[in-house]
Each structure stands twice: as structure tokens, then as C-alpha cells.
Short mmCIF file of C-alpha atoms in Angstrom, two decimals:
data_model
loop_
_atom_site.label_atom_id
_atom_site.label_comp_id
_atom_site.label_asym_id
_atom_site.label_seq_id
_atom_site.Cartn_x
_atom_site.Cartn_y
_atom_site.Cartn_z
CA ALA A 19 -151.01 -68.22 -99.22
CA MET A 20 -152.78 -70.16 -96.57
CA GLY A 21 -150.74 -69.93 -93.95
CA LEU A 22 -148.96 -73.11 -94.56
CA GLY A 23 -146.78 -74.12 -91.59
CA LEU A 24 -143.40 -75.91 -92.71
CA THR A 25 -142.36 -78.95 -90.26
CA ALA A 26 -139.17 -78.83 -88.38
CA ALA A 27 -138.68 -82.55 -88.69
CA PRO A 28 -140.19 -83.87 -91.64
CA LEU A 29 -142.03 -87.32 -90.78
CA ARG A 30 -140.90 -89.94 -93.19
CA ALA A 31 -143.72 -92.92 -93.17
CA ALA A 32 -141.55 -95.10 -95.16
CA THR A 33 -138.00 -94.75 -95.49
CA GLY A 34 -136.11 -94.40 -98.57
CA LEU A 35 -138.84 -93.20 -100.75
CA GLU A 36 -137.59 -90.71 -103.65
CA PRO A 37 -140.17 -88.05 -104.17
CA ASN A 38 -141.31 -87.44 -107.69
CA SER A 39 -140.56 -84.25 -109.32
CA TYR A 40 -142.81 -81.28 -108.57
CA GLU A 41 -143.33 -81.25 -112.50
CA ASP A 42 -144.30 -84.73 -112.56
CA ILE A 43 -147.00 -84.53 -109.48
CA THR A 44 -148.37 -81.33 -110.93
CA SER A 45 -148.81 -82.02 -114.67
CA TYR A 46 -150.19 -85.75 -114.34
CA ASN A 47 -153.31 -85.65 -112.69
CA ASN A 48 -156.87 -87.33 -112.50
CA TYR A 49 -159.14 -84.66 -111.77
CA TYR A 50 -162.39 -85.29 -114.01
CA GLU A 51 -164.13 -81.93 -113.28
CA PHE A 52 -161.39 -80.27 -115.30
CA GLY A 53 -161.38 -82.99 -117.80
CA THR A 54 -160.61 -86.58 -118.08
CA GLY A 55 -156.94 -86.33 -119.94
CA LYS A 56 -154.12 -86.38 -117.39
CA GLU A 57 -152.95 -82.82 -118.60
CA ASP A 58 -156.32 -81.62 -118.75
CA PRO A 59 -156.39 -80.71 -114.82
CA ALA A 60 -153.08 -78.51 -115.25
CA ARG A 61 -154.41 -76.98 -118.39
CA ASN A 62 -158.19 -76.05 -117.01
CA ALA A 63 -157.80 -75.69 -113.17
CA GLY A 64 -156.11 -72.27 -113.13
CA GLN A 65 -159.63 -70.30 -113.37
CA LEU A 66 -160.30 -72.04 -110.27
CA THR A 67 -161.13 -69.50 -107.16
CA THR A 68 -159.89 -71.18 -103.97
CA ASP A 69 -159.61 -68.32 -101.67
CA PRO A 70 -161.76 -67.56 -99.76
CA TRP A 71 -162.89 -71.18 -98.96
CA THR A 72 -164.99 -72.68 -96.27
CA ILE A 73 -165.97 -76.22 -95.28
CA LYS A 74 -169.23 -77.06 -94.31
CA ILE A 75 -168.64 -79.42 -91.51
CA ASP A 76 -172.20 -81.12 -90.38
CA GLY A 77 -173.99 -84.34 -89.33
CA LEU A 78 -173.07 -85.94 -86.10
CA VAL A 79 -170.96 -83.25 -84.50
CA GLU A 80 -170.84 -81.05 -81.45
CA LYS A 81 -169.84 -77.95 -83.38
CA PRO A 82 -171.55 -78.05 -87.27
CA GLY A 83 -170.93 -74.95 -88.94
CA ASP A 84 -169.33 -73.28 -92.10
CA TYR A 85 -165.65 -73.13 -91.08
CA ALA A 86 -163.14 -70.77 -93.11
CA LEU A 87 -160.38 -72.78 -94.02
CA SER A 88 -157.99 -69.19 -93.35
CA ASP A 89 -159.28 -69.88 -89.56
CA LEU A 90 -158.91 -73.54 -89.59
CA ILE A 91 -155.37 -73.88 -90.74
CA PRO A 92 -153.49 -71.70 -87.86
CA GLN A 93 -155.08 -74.31 -85.52
CA MET A 94 -153.87 -77.22 -87.03
CA THR A 95 -150.31 -78.74 -86.78
CA THR A 96 -149.07 -78.86 -90.42
CA GLU A 97 -146.15 -81.35 -91.00
CA GLU A 98 -144.61 -82.79 -94.24
CA ARG A 99 -145.35 -86.60 -94.99
CA ILE A 100 -143.74 -88.31 -97.87
CA TYR A 101 -146.12 -90.95 -98.95
CA ARG A 102 -146.30 -93.48 -101.99
CA PHE A 103 -149.33 -92.79 -104.34
CA ARG A 104 -150.97 -95.67 -105.89
CA CYS A 105 -153.46 -95.33 -108.42
CA VAL A 106 -156.26 -97.52 -109.43
CA GLU A 107 -155.17 -97.41 -113.00
CA ALA A 108 -151.68 -99.22 -111.92
CA TRP A 109 -149.21 -96.26 -111.76
CA SER A 110 -147.75 -94.92 -108.81
CA MET A 111 -145.91 -91.67 -107.54
CA VAL A 112 -144.24 -90.56 -104.31
CA VAL A 113 -145.43 -87.27 -103.19
CA PRO A 114 -144.13 -85.05 -100.31
CA TRP A 115 -147.40 -83.77 -98.99
CA ASN A 116 -148.15 -80.94 -96.38
CA GLY A 117 -150.74 -81.57 -94.26
CA PHE A 118 -152.51 -82.13 -90.98
CA GLU A 119 -154.19 -85.35 -89.60
CA LEU A 120 -157.93 -85.33 -90.18
CA ALA A 121 -158.24 -86.93 -86.58
CA ASP A 122 -157.07 -83.13 -85.25
CA LEU A 123 -159.99 -81.62 -87.30
CA LEU A 124 -162.34 -84.23 -86.11
CA ASP A 125 -161.32 -83.38 -82.48
CA LEU A 126 -161.80 -80.04 -83.10
CA VAL A 127 -165.39 -80.26 -84.22
CA GLY A 128 -166.30 -82.82 -82.01
CA VAL A 129 -167.52 -86.11 -83.28
CA LYS A 130 -170.67 -87.45 -81.68
CA SER A 131 -170.60 -91.03 -80.50
CA GLU A 132 -173.17 -92.41 -82.72
CA ALA A 133 -170.96 -91.33 -85.82
CA GLN A 134 -169.46 -94.25 -87.72
CA TYR A 135 -168.38 -92.59 -91.18
CA VAL A 136 -167.09 -89.66 -92.76
CA ALA A 137 -168.63 -88.30 -96.14
CA PHE A 138 -166.70 -85.62 -98.23
CA GLU A 139 -167.92 -83.46 -101.04
CA THR A 140 -165.75 -81.78 -103.80
CA LEU A 141 -166.41 -78.28 -104.67
CA TYR A 142 -169.08 -78.43 -107.82
CA ARG A 143 -168.89 -75.15 -109.64
CA PRO A 144 -169.68 -76.00 -113.67
CA GLU A 145 -168.54 -72.11 -114.40
CA GLU A 146 -165.04 -73.04 -113.24
CA MET A 147 -164.98 -76.78 -113.83
CA PRO A 148 -165.47 -77.48 -117.52
CA GLY A 149 -165.29 -81.35 -117.14
CA THR A 150 -168.60 -81.03 -115.32
CA ARG A 151 -170.74 -80.04 -118.39
CA PHE A 152 -170.62 -83.66 -119.07
CA PRO A 153 -171.80 -86.46 -116.77
CA VAL A 154 -168.74 -88.42 -116.71
CA LEU A 155 -169.55 -88.85 -112.87
CA ASP A 156 -172.65 -87.96 -110.87
CA TRP A 157 -171.41 -84.46 -109.80
CA PRO A 158 -170.31 -83.47 -107.06
CA TYR A 159 -167.66 -86.07 -106.61
CA ARG A 160 -168.03 -87.80 -103.35
CA GLU A 161 -165.97 -89.84 -100.98
CA GLY A 162 -166.13 -91.37 -97.83
CA LEU A 163 -164.01 -93.19 -95.12
CA ARG A 164 -165.17 -95.35 -92.05
CA LEU A 165 -164.35 -93.42 -88.64
CA ASP A 166 -161.36 -95.31 -87.85
CA GLU A 167 -159.85 -95.11 -90.98
CA ALA A 168 -160.48 -91.21 -90.80
CA ARG A 169 -158.65 -91.27 -87.14
CA HIS A 170 -156.01 -93.09 -88.39
CA PRO A 171 -152.73 -91.07 -87.89
CA LEU A 172 -151.58 -91.65 -91.65
CA THR A 173 -154.74 -89.89 -93.06
CA LEU A 174 -154.01 -86.44 -93.99
CA LEU A 175 -155.91 -83.39 -95.03
CA ALA A 176 -153.41 -82.13 -97.55
CA THR A 177 -152.88 -78.33 -97.93
CA GLY A 178 -149.66 -78.43 -100.12
CA ILE A 179 -146.99 -80.08 -102.09
CA TYR A 180 -143.06 -79.63 -101.73
CA GLY A 181 -143.78 -76.78 -98.99
CA LYS A 182 -145.89 -74.77 -101.64
CA PRO A 183 -149.63 -74.30 -101.59
CA MET A 184 -151.63 -77.02 -102.89
CA PRO A 185 -151.76 -76.44 -106.96
CA ASN A 186 -155.42 -76.47 -108.31
CA GLN A 187 -154.92 -79.26 -110.44
CA ASN A 188 -153.93 -81.31 -107.46
CA GLY A 189 -157.13 -80.30 -105.32
CA ALA A 190 -156.61 -76.94 -103.84
CA PRO A 191 -157.05 -75.80 -101.40
CA ILE A 192 -157.41 -78.84 -99.50
CA ARG A 193 -157.69 -82.45 -100.22
CA LEU A 194 -157.88 -85.72 -98.65
CA VAL A 195 -154.69 -88.14 -98.45
CA VAL A 196 -155.26 -91.77 -97.48
CA PRO A 197 -151.86 -93.73 -98.44
CA TRP A 198 -153.14 -97.30 -98.20
CA LYS A 199 -155.98 -96.61 -100.45
CA TYR A 200 -156.33 -96.10 -104.31
CA GLY A 201 -155.91 -92.25 -105.28
CA PHE A 202 -159.41 -91.89 -106.20
CA LYS A 203 -160.26 -91.98 -102.50
CA TYR A 204 -158.44 -88.83 -101.92
CA ILE A 205 -161.16 -86.30 -102.65
CA LYS A 206 -160.05 -82.95 -103.84
CA SER A 207 -161.08 -79.25 -103.31
CA ILE A 208 -163.02 -80.47 -100.23
CA THR A 209 -166.28 -78.25 -99.34
CA ARG A 210 -168.21 -80.16 -97.20
CA ILE A 211 -167.30 -82.97 -94.34
CA THR A 212 -170.61 -85.18 -92.88
CA LEU A 213 -170.33 -87.35 -89.92
CA THR A 214 -172.80 -90.01 -90.03
CA ASP A 215 -173.96 -93.41 -89.10
CA LYS A 216 -174.45 -94.85 -92.40
CA GLN A 217 -171.92 -96.01 -95.14
CA PRO A 218 -171.75 -92.81 -97.56
CA LYS A 219 -172.13 -92.93 -101.06
CA THR A 220 -168.82 -92.63 -103.02
CA SER A 221 -168.88 -91.16 -106.58
CA TRP A 222 -166.99 -94.60 -108.37
CA ASN A 223 -168.69 -96.83 -106.66
CA MET A 224 -172.06 -95.23 -107.81
CA ALA A 225 -170.69 -95.01 -111.55
CA ASN A 226 -169.43 -98.60 -111.12
CA ALA A 227 -169.83 -100.58 -108.09
CA ARG A 228 -168.30 -103.90 -109.75
CA GLU A 229 -165.07 -102.05 -110.34
CA TYR A 230 -164.71 -99.61 -107.54
CA GLY A 231 -165.45 -100.50 -103.94
CA PHE A 232 -166.04 -98.55 -100.86
CA TYR A 233 -162.91 -99.41 -99.39
CA SER A 234 -160.28 -99.56 -102.13
CA ASN A 235 -157.57 -100.36 -100.25
CA VAL A 236 -154.28 -101.10 -102.45
CA ASN A 237 -154.38 -104.77 -102.69
CA PRO A 238 -152.31 -106.66 -105.41
CA GLN A 239 -154.26 -109.82 -104.53
CA VAL A 240 -157.47 -108.41 -105.85
CA ASP A 241 -157.62 -107.33 -109.87
CA HIS A 242 -159.72 -104.61 -110.99
CA PRO A 243 -161.66 -106.29 -113.70
CA ARG A 244 -160.39 -104.70 -116.46
CA TRP A 245 -156.84 -104.76 -114.98
CA SER A 246 -154.17 -106.36 -112.73
CA GLN A 247 -153.58 -104.93 -109.47
CA ALA A 248 -150.43 -106.85 -108.81
CA THR A 249 -147.70 -104.78 -110.48
CA GLU A 250 -147.89 -100.85 -110.84
CA ARG A 251 -145.64 -98.58 -113.22
CA ARG A 252 -143.70 -95.82 -111.14
CA ILE A 253 -144.36 -92.53 -112.97
CA GLY A 254 -141.09 -90.86 -114.05
CA GLY A 255 -139.09 -93.89 -114.73
CA GLY A 256 -139.38 -92.95 -118.57
CA LEU A 257 -139.97 -95.28 -121.59
CA PHE A 258 -138.38 -98.34 -120.17
CA ALA A 259 -139.35 -98.13 -116.54
CA ARG A 260 -139.91 -101.66 -115.21
CA ARG A 261 -143.08 -102.75 -113.51
CA GLU A 262 -142.74 -102.87 -109.87
CA PRO A 263 -144.69 -105.19 -107.58
CA THR A 264 -147.53 -103.40 -105.56
CA LEU A 265 -147.35 -104.00 -101.95
CA MET A 266 -150.28 -104.87 -99.53
CA PHE A 267 -152.10 -101.52 -98.26
CA ASN A 268 -149.77 -99.89 -100.56
CA GLY A 269 -146.87 -100.83 -98.02
CA TYR A 270 -148.63 -99.26 -95.08
CA ASP A 271 -149.00 -102.39 -93.02
CA GLU A 272 -149.72 -100.60 -89.72
CA VAL A 273 -153.31 -100.02 -91.11
CA ALA A 274 -154.00 -104.02 -91.32
CA SER A 275 -155.50 -104.38 -87.94
CA LEU A 276 -158.53 -102.08 -89.23
CA TYR A 277 -159.61 -104.86 -91.53
CA GLU A 278 -158.66 -107.98 -89.27
CA ALA A 279 -162.39 -109.32 -89.44
CA MET A 280 -163.26 -108.51 -93.09
CA ASP A 281 -162.87 -110.43 -96.45
CA LEU A 282 -160.91 -107.72 -98.21
CA ARG A 283 -162.03 -109.70 -101.46
CA LYS A 284 -165.44 -109.08 -100.72
CA ASN A 285 -165.05 -105.85 -99.18
CA PHE A 286 -162.93 -104.40 -101.79
CA MET B 13 -160.83 -78.38 -160.18
CA ILE B 14 -162.03 -81.75 -159.08
CA GLN B 15 -160.37 -83.38 -162.08
CA GLN B 16 -157.11 -81.63 -161.25
CA ILE B 17 -157.34 -83.03 -157.56
CA ASN B 18 -158.21 -86.57 -158.85
CA SER B 19 -155.25 -86.37 -161.28
CA ARG B 20 -152.92 -84.97 -158.61
CA ILE B 21 -154.20 -87.86 -156.05
CA ARG B 22 -153.45 -90.52 -158.84
CA GLN B 23 -150.17 -89.24 -159.23
CA ILE B 24 -149.05 -89.51 -155.61
CA PRO B 25 -146.59 -92.82 -155.42
CA ASN B 26 -147.73 -95.19 -152.58
CA TRP B 27 -144.58 -95.26 -151.08
CA ALA B 28 -144.77 -91.41 -150.28
CA LEU B 29 -147.95 -92.45 -148.61
CA TYR B 30 -146.52 -95.02 -146.58
CA LEU B 31 -143.58 -92.84 -145.72
CA LEU B 32 -145.97 -89.86 -144.74
CA GLY B 33 -147.91 -92.57 -142.54
CA ALA B 34 -144.80 -93.49 -140.62
CA VAL B 35 -143.90 -89.89 -139.70
CA PRO B 36 -146.33 -89.69 -136.60
CA VAL B 37 -145.15 -93.22 -135.11
CA VAL B 38 -141.48 -92.35 -135.58
CA TRP B 39 -142.11 -88.84 -134.10
CA LEU B 40 -144.04 -90.11 -131.16
CA TYR B 41 -140.91 -92.70 -130.21
CA VAL B 42 -138.40 -90.16 -131.01
CA GLN B 43 -140.17 -87.89 -128.46
CA GLY B 44 -140.62 -90.84 -125.88
CA PHE B 45 -136.62 -91.51 -126.33
CA GLN B 46 -136.16 -87.91 -125.38
CA ASN B 47 -138.46 -87.85 -122.67
CA ALA B 48 -140.79 -85.13 -124.07
CA LEU B 49 -144.12 -86.83 -123.48
CA GLY B 50 -144.89 -85.70 -120.00
CA PRO B 51 -144.54 -88.25 -116.89
CA ASP B 52 -146.16 -91.27 -118.51
CA PRO B 53 -144.67 -91.61 -121.81
CA VAL B 54 -145.66 -95.36 -122.46
CA ASP B 55 -149.33 -94.26 -121.60
CA VAL B 56 -149.07 -91.21 -124.13
CA ILE B 57 -147.66 -93.68 -126.84
CA GLU B 58 -150.25 -96.33 -126.47
CA HIS B 59 -153.06 -94.06 -126.56
CA ARG B 60 -152.14 -91.85 -129.45
CA LEU B 61 -151.07 -94.82 -131.60
CA GLY B 62 -154.61 -96.60 -130.92
CA LEU B 63 -156.14 -93.20 -131.60
CA TRP B 64 -154.09 -92.92 -135.10
CA ALA B 65 -155.34 -96.67 -135.91
CA LEU B 66 -158.65 -95.59 -135.25
CA TRP B 67 -158.43 -92.57 -137.30
CA LEU B 68 -156.96 -94.38 -140.22
CA LEU B 69 -159.47 -96.98 -139.85
CA ILE B 70 -162.60 -94.51 -140.04
CA ALA B 71 -160.73 -92.64 -142.97
CA GLY B 72 -160.84 -96.00 -144.90
CA LEU B 73 -164.23 -96.51 -144.27
CA CYS B 74 -165.26 -93.16 -145.62
CA ILE B 75 -163.21 -93.73 -149.02
CA SER B 76 -166.10 -95.59 -150.67
CA PRO B 77 -168.95 -93.63 -149.80
CA ILE B 78 -167.11 -90.56 -151.17
CA GLN B 79 -166.23 -92.52 -154.43
CA ARG B 80 -170.02 -93.26 -154.77
CA ASN B 81 -171.80 -89.81 -154.06
CA THR B 82 -168.89 -87.43 -155.03
CA PRO B 83 -166.98 -86.74 -158.17
CA LEU B 84 -163.87 -87.24 -156.06
CA ARG B 85 -161.70 -90.24 -157.08
CA LEU B 86 -159.93 -91.21 -153.72
CA LEU B 87 -160.10 -95.23 -154.19
CA LYS B 88 -156.59 -95.37 -154.90
CA LEU B 89 -155.84 -94.23 -151.19
CA ARG B 90 -157.86 -96.87 -149.58
CA ARG B 91 -155.22 -99.57 -149.64
CA PRO B 92 -152.33 -97.44 -148.36
CA ILE B 93 -155.00 -96.06 -145.45
CA GLY B 94 -155.85 -99.74 -144.76
CA VAL B 95 -152.09 -100.79 -144.16
CA MET B 96 -151.37 -98.11 -142.25
CA ALA B 97 -154.12 -98.73 -139.92
CA PHE B 98 -153.10 -102.16 -139.58
CA MET B 99 -149.30 -100.87 -138.98
CA TYR B 100 -150.42 -98.47 -135.93
CA VAL B 101 -152.70 -101.21 -134.58
CA LEU B 102 -149.52 -103.43 -134.46
CA VAL B 103 -147.27 -100.85 -132.92
CA HIS B 104 -150.10 -100.07 -130.50
CA PHE B 105 -150.27 -103.77 -129.64
CA LEU B 106 -146.24 -104.11 -129.38
CA THR B 107 -146.10 -101.20 -127.42
CA TRP B 108 -148.65 -102.45 -124.88
CA LEU B 109 -146.83 -105.91 -124.81
CA VAL B 110 -143.25 -104.79 -124.45
CA LEU B 111 -143.38 -101.61 -122.67
CA ASP B 112 -146.77 -101.54 -120.62
CA VAL B 113 -147.55 -104.99 -119.40
CA GLN B 114 -143.89 -106.58 -119.77
CA ILE B 115 -144.65 -109.74 -117.77
CA PRO B 116 -145.34 -112.64 -119.98
CA SER B 117 -147.81 -114.50 -117.74
CA GLN B 118 -149.78 -111.48 -117.03
CA ILE B 119 -150.00 -110.82 -120.76
CA TRP B 120 -151.94 -113.90 -121.65
CA ALA B 121 -154.12 -113.50 -118.61
CA ASP B 122 -154.95 -109.78 -119.67
CA ILE B 123 -155.78 -111.04 -123.13
CA VAL B 124 -158.17 -113.83 -121.61
CA LYS B 125 -159.60 -112.02 -118.86
CA ARG B 126 -160.20 -108.37 -119.44
CA PRO B 127 -162.95 -107.68 -122.00
CA TYR B 128 -161.30 -104.52 -123.72
CA VAL B 129 -157.97 -106.54 -124.24
CA THR B 130 -159.72 -109.38 -125.70
CA VAL B 131 -161.91 -107.07 -127.95
CA GLY B 132 -158.82 -105.29 -128.89
CA MET B 133 -156.99 -108.59 -129.75
CA VAL B 134 -160.14 -109.75 -131.79
CA ALA B 135 -159.94 -106.36 -133.70
CA MET B 136 -156.51 -107.04 -134.59
CA LEU B 137 -156.60 -110.39 -135.79
CA LEU B 138 -159.74 -109.82 -137.91
CA LEU B 139 -157.58 -107.12 -139.69
CA LEU B 140 -154.40 -109.40 -139.96
CA PRO B 141 -155.72 -111.20 -142.88
CA LEU B 142 -156.93 -108.26 -144.58
CA ALA B 143 -153.29 -106.60 -144.49
CA LEU B 144 -151.81 -109.67 -145.64
CA THR B 145 -154.06 -109.63 -148.55
CA SER B 146 -154.05 -105.90 -149.58
CA ASN B 147 -151.79 -106.70 -152.91
CA ASP B 148 -152.72 -107.14 -156.29
CA TRP B 149 -151.31 -110.84 -156.42
CA SER B 150 -153.84 -111.56 -153.46
CA ILE B 151 -156.85 -109.69 -155.42
CA ARG B 152 -156.29 -111.94 -158.59
CA LYS B 153 -155.98 -115.09 -156.50
CA LEU B 154 -158.64 -114.69 -154.47
CA GLY B 155 -161.03 -113.54 -156.92
CA SER B 156 -164.57 -112.81 -155.43
CA LYS B 157 -163.52 -114.27 -152.02
CA TRP B 158 -161.36 -111.17 -151.73
CA ARG B 159 -164.45 -108.98 -151.29
CA GLN B 160 -165.90 -111.49 -148.98
CA LEU B 161 -162.75 -111.56 -146.97
CA HIS B 162 -162.39 -107.79 -146.33
CA TRP B 163 -165.83 -107.24 -145.33
CA LEU B 164 -164.08 -108.30 -142.16
CA VAL B 165 -163.04 -104.51 -141.87
CA TYR B 166 -166.69 -103.66 -140.63
CA PRO B 167 -166.51 -106.12 -137.53
CA ALA B 168 -162.99 -105.00 -136.92
CA VAL B 169 -163.75 -101.15 -137.16
CA ILE B 170 -166.87 -101.40 -134.75
CA LEU B 171 -164.93 -103.74 -131.91
CA ALA B 172 -161.90 -101.20 -132.44
CA ALA B 173 -164.22 -98.30 -131.23
CA VAL B 174 -166.00 -100.75 -128.63
CA HIS B 175 -162.35 -101.42 -127.37
CA MET B 176 -161.91 -97.54 -126.80
CA ILE B 177 -165.13 -97.30 -124.83
CA LEU B 178 -164.32 -100.35 -122.53
CA GLN B 179 -161.20 -98.81 -121.56
CA ALA B 180 -162.49 -95.47 -120.52
CA LYS B 181 -163.28 -94.73 -117.06
CA GLY B 182 -166.74 -93.34 -116.21
CA PHE B 183 -169.19 -92.06 -118.75
CA GLN B 184 -167.13 -90.27 -121.51
CA LEU B 185 -168.16 -88.47 -124.64
CA GLU B 186 -165.02 -88.82 -126.86
CA PRO B 187 -165.15 -92.77 -127.39
CA MET B 188 -169.25 -92.44 -127.71
CA ILE B 189 -168.54 -90.00 -130.59
CA TYR B 190 -166.19 -92.26 -132.37
CA LEU B 191 -168.36 -95.39 -131.90
CA THR B 192 -171.39 -93.20 -133.44
CA VAL B 193 -169.19 -92.38 -136.28
CA VAL B 194 -168.10 -95.89 -137.04
CA LEU B 195 -171.70 -97.21 -136.66
CA VAL B 196 -172.93 -94.47 -139.15
CA LEU B 197 -170.24 -95.28 -141.80
CA VAL B 198 -171.05 -98.94 -141.51
CA GLY B 199 -174.87 -98.35 -141.47
CA VAL B 200 -174.83 -96.25 -144.54
CA ARG B 201 -173.58 -99.15 -146.74
CA ARG B 202 -176.96 -100.65 -145.95
CA THR B 203 -178.93 -97.61 -147.04
CA PRO B 204 -180.29 -97.11 -150.53
CA LEU B 205 -178.41 -94.09 -150.72
CA TYR B 206 -175.23 -96.06 -150.97
CA ARG B 207 -176.59 -98.54 -153.28
CA ARG B 208 -177.29 -96.15 -155.81
CA ARG B 209 -174.92 -95.72 -159.07
#
């Protein structure tokens, strides 16, 4: 619906990845604005209005403003990226996203030199989001990236799955995808992007800083306090799917240089 | 009317209750084998079994207040409910062990290191002697000690509800409701209302 350009040559970020079925990807979601059960978003997100959609881009940018998504998308190069998806809950999927690089959008709006972080906000519209009637989290959902993470070519703003417009339960019409981080960093239904010089507050970190760090890079050596992150259960494998080892940075080693000087145990 | 209900309940054979109690768990696994539980069947089975166990434990706690405050005679149901609750806890635990965690070294690490697993384990271990002594022979053999032993059901159910709260992400309503219900049912036993009669 949003003028989703499909690519000529899909970019395969990792070879030999077998995507999960469309059914799996769209019926097993964490989107607490629509309920905390995995099947709640598919059940409750149908009522979400995603057209028209504007994103407020503000803070340390040359061209702040309210950008209509229908104007933005034709200016971006949309491509397919098949990425591993690792949830902080120790399950994983493979998702064929359609989207464009966040770096391209940042270039379009012009990032001021003082900017060091990018902050994101999800839509907060209680009348369409039954899950927000209870303070599971401090709404609206907030996430953030360091500017170099945001500019990394792996980082996407996704507008579709399997060549179809992004389903509401997956974060329509536009969501973040950062494949080397845990899924909760992939903020959904983005309405605001703010460039800032301070590390932004992020929802899960605000809710429980001991369990959810700002970086939240996939790391098999740093356990979540309540479960091990060493292995993961691939969704779609049925009742007897074996656990698989979790890969550092979810297998995207090319991002390692972003964290060279950092203690990833402290900055988890 | 009430007397009719009471006599009907008295007539239900225990084996029928156990058979009925086994239906949900068998049905859950049949669905699991048929791949009818959605993308993550292990998670669904684990959570539903845990929930069933908690429901049965809560139902068990309701029996004696009902017995004391209404003409309904449900005491006969308490043992089957209690034993079935333990069976659900056991299958819940085995599902977690065999289908979810899978890796033996990780199982022990989880039990010792993760508070929600530790709390769940303690609750199960508290219920084990109760399940083992839920028979006429044990009641005769243990005499007054039987009652003292079965007092352990209170800490066990409270820990089960805490276990549910500890595994939830964020501030969720449902586990809070369960803990409140459990605390009310345990608390009511210390009130004059309960001691009457």
C-alpha cells in the first residue's frame, strides 16, 4: 500500500538462511501495546490505523519536521534483507525483511555534528492499543541507538515482510531492524526519531535496568539474569526442535569493530 | 437441591475424576504432536500446564472454606484435585526439562542461578511429600502429623504464584491477580470467619 519497491537482487546478509513461514512470523509476536501474549498482537492489532502516517524527525538535524511516510518511501531504496532474528527470550527466527537503510534517512534529514545518538518512539494511541491500558511498560515504547550503530549498513527501517506491507502485529507501517541486537531493540510503528547528544532512555532499560541494557547486543556469554543466552530455540521446529548455540552478535561479526574498546559484560 | 448436588458428588468415582483431569494434558500433547499449537508449541505446553497446576492448587484451597461456610460438601474432591495439581506440576517440570532446556549442564545452572526456577523447584519439592501421602494408609499411619505435613500446601501455592510473577516480563496484571487470590485464600484461614463452626 505504501509503494513498497521490491529489489532486483535480494541482499543476503548471511548465506544458507531458511526464512520462517509468513504464518510463523506474523502469528508469534511481542508487541505489548496489543497484549503480552504472543498471539495477542495478531488478534488485536487489526484496528490500528497506519495510513496516513507521519514521522516527526527532530533534535540535532538540519531539516526537522513531520515527514509523511508516503513522501519518504519513494525517496529511499527498498531492498530485501534476510536476517536472523534473536529474541531476548532465547528464541529465534529468520525473517525476510523489506526496508531501507536507516543511514539513508539520516542523510536525507541531515545529522548535525553534535549528534551522538538516535532516539525512537512508538505510536501511543490507547484507543487502538488495548495493551496500553495497563502500565506493563512506561508508554510510549522508546528505543535508541548510538549514531554509529544507526548508520551501520545492516541497520534497516523495515516496511514489509516477504514482499508484503508490514503487518500491523509486526510493527506497521515502519519499524527498526538491528540484526545483531535482541528483538526488543527493533522498535515498532515508529512515530518519532530524535537525534540527540545524550544516551536516550529506552523502555525495557527503564523497566528493569538489571535485565535489559542499552546496547543489548546478542551475546551468548552474557546471560539474562533469569535465563541463559548461550543457546536458542528456533521457532518453527516443532515439539522436538533442538536448541542451537547462539552466535556472538547473532552471527553479524562485521559489527564487532563498533564495540572494540568496550567491556560488553558491563555494557550489555 | 443442595443435598442432591452433595449426593451426586459423593457418587462420582475417583477414577473418573483422575481420567477427567488427564484430558487437558493429553489433549495438549496430541495438539503438540499435530503441530497445532502455533509456532512455539513447547512454550505453549509449558505455560498451559503451569497455569492448570495453579488453577488446581487454587481450587484445592477453595474446598475447605466452602465446606465451612456453605452447605456444599466438596471435601471428597480435595484429594483428587491435589493429586492432579501435583501431576500437572510434574509434567510442567518435565516439559521444561526435556523439551525446553534440554541441556543437562544448563538445567542445574538454571535451578541454582535463576530465582524463578528455584522458586518453582521449591514449590514442587514441597508438594511431593503431600502427593505421596495423599492416601488413606498414610493418613492412618501419620495420624496428627499428616495435618502438620499438609500445611505445606500453603507455602507451596504462594511460591507457585510468586514463580509466575517472577517469570513475567514487565509489570503484568494476570500474575498479580493470581497471587492476590492465593494470598486471600491462605489469609482467610487465619480469620474468625474461618474458625467459626
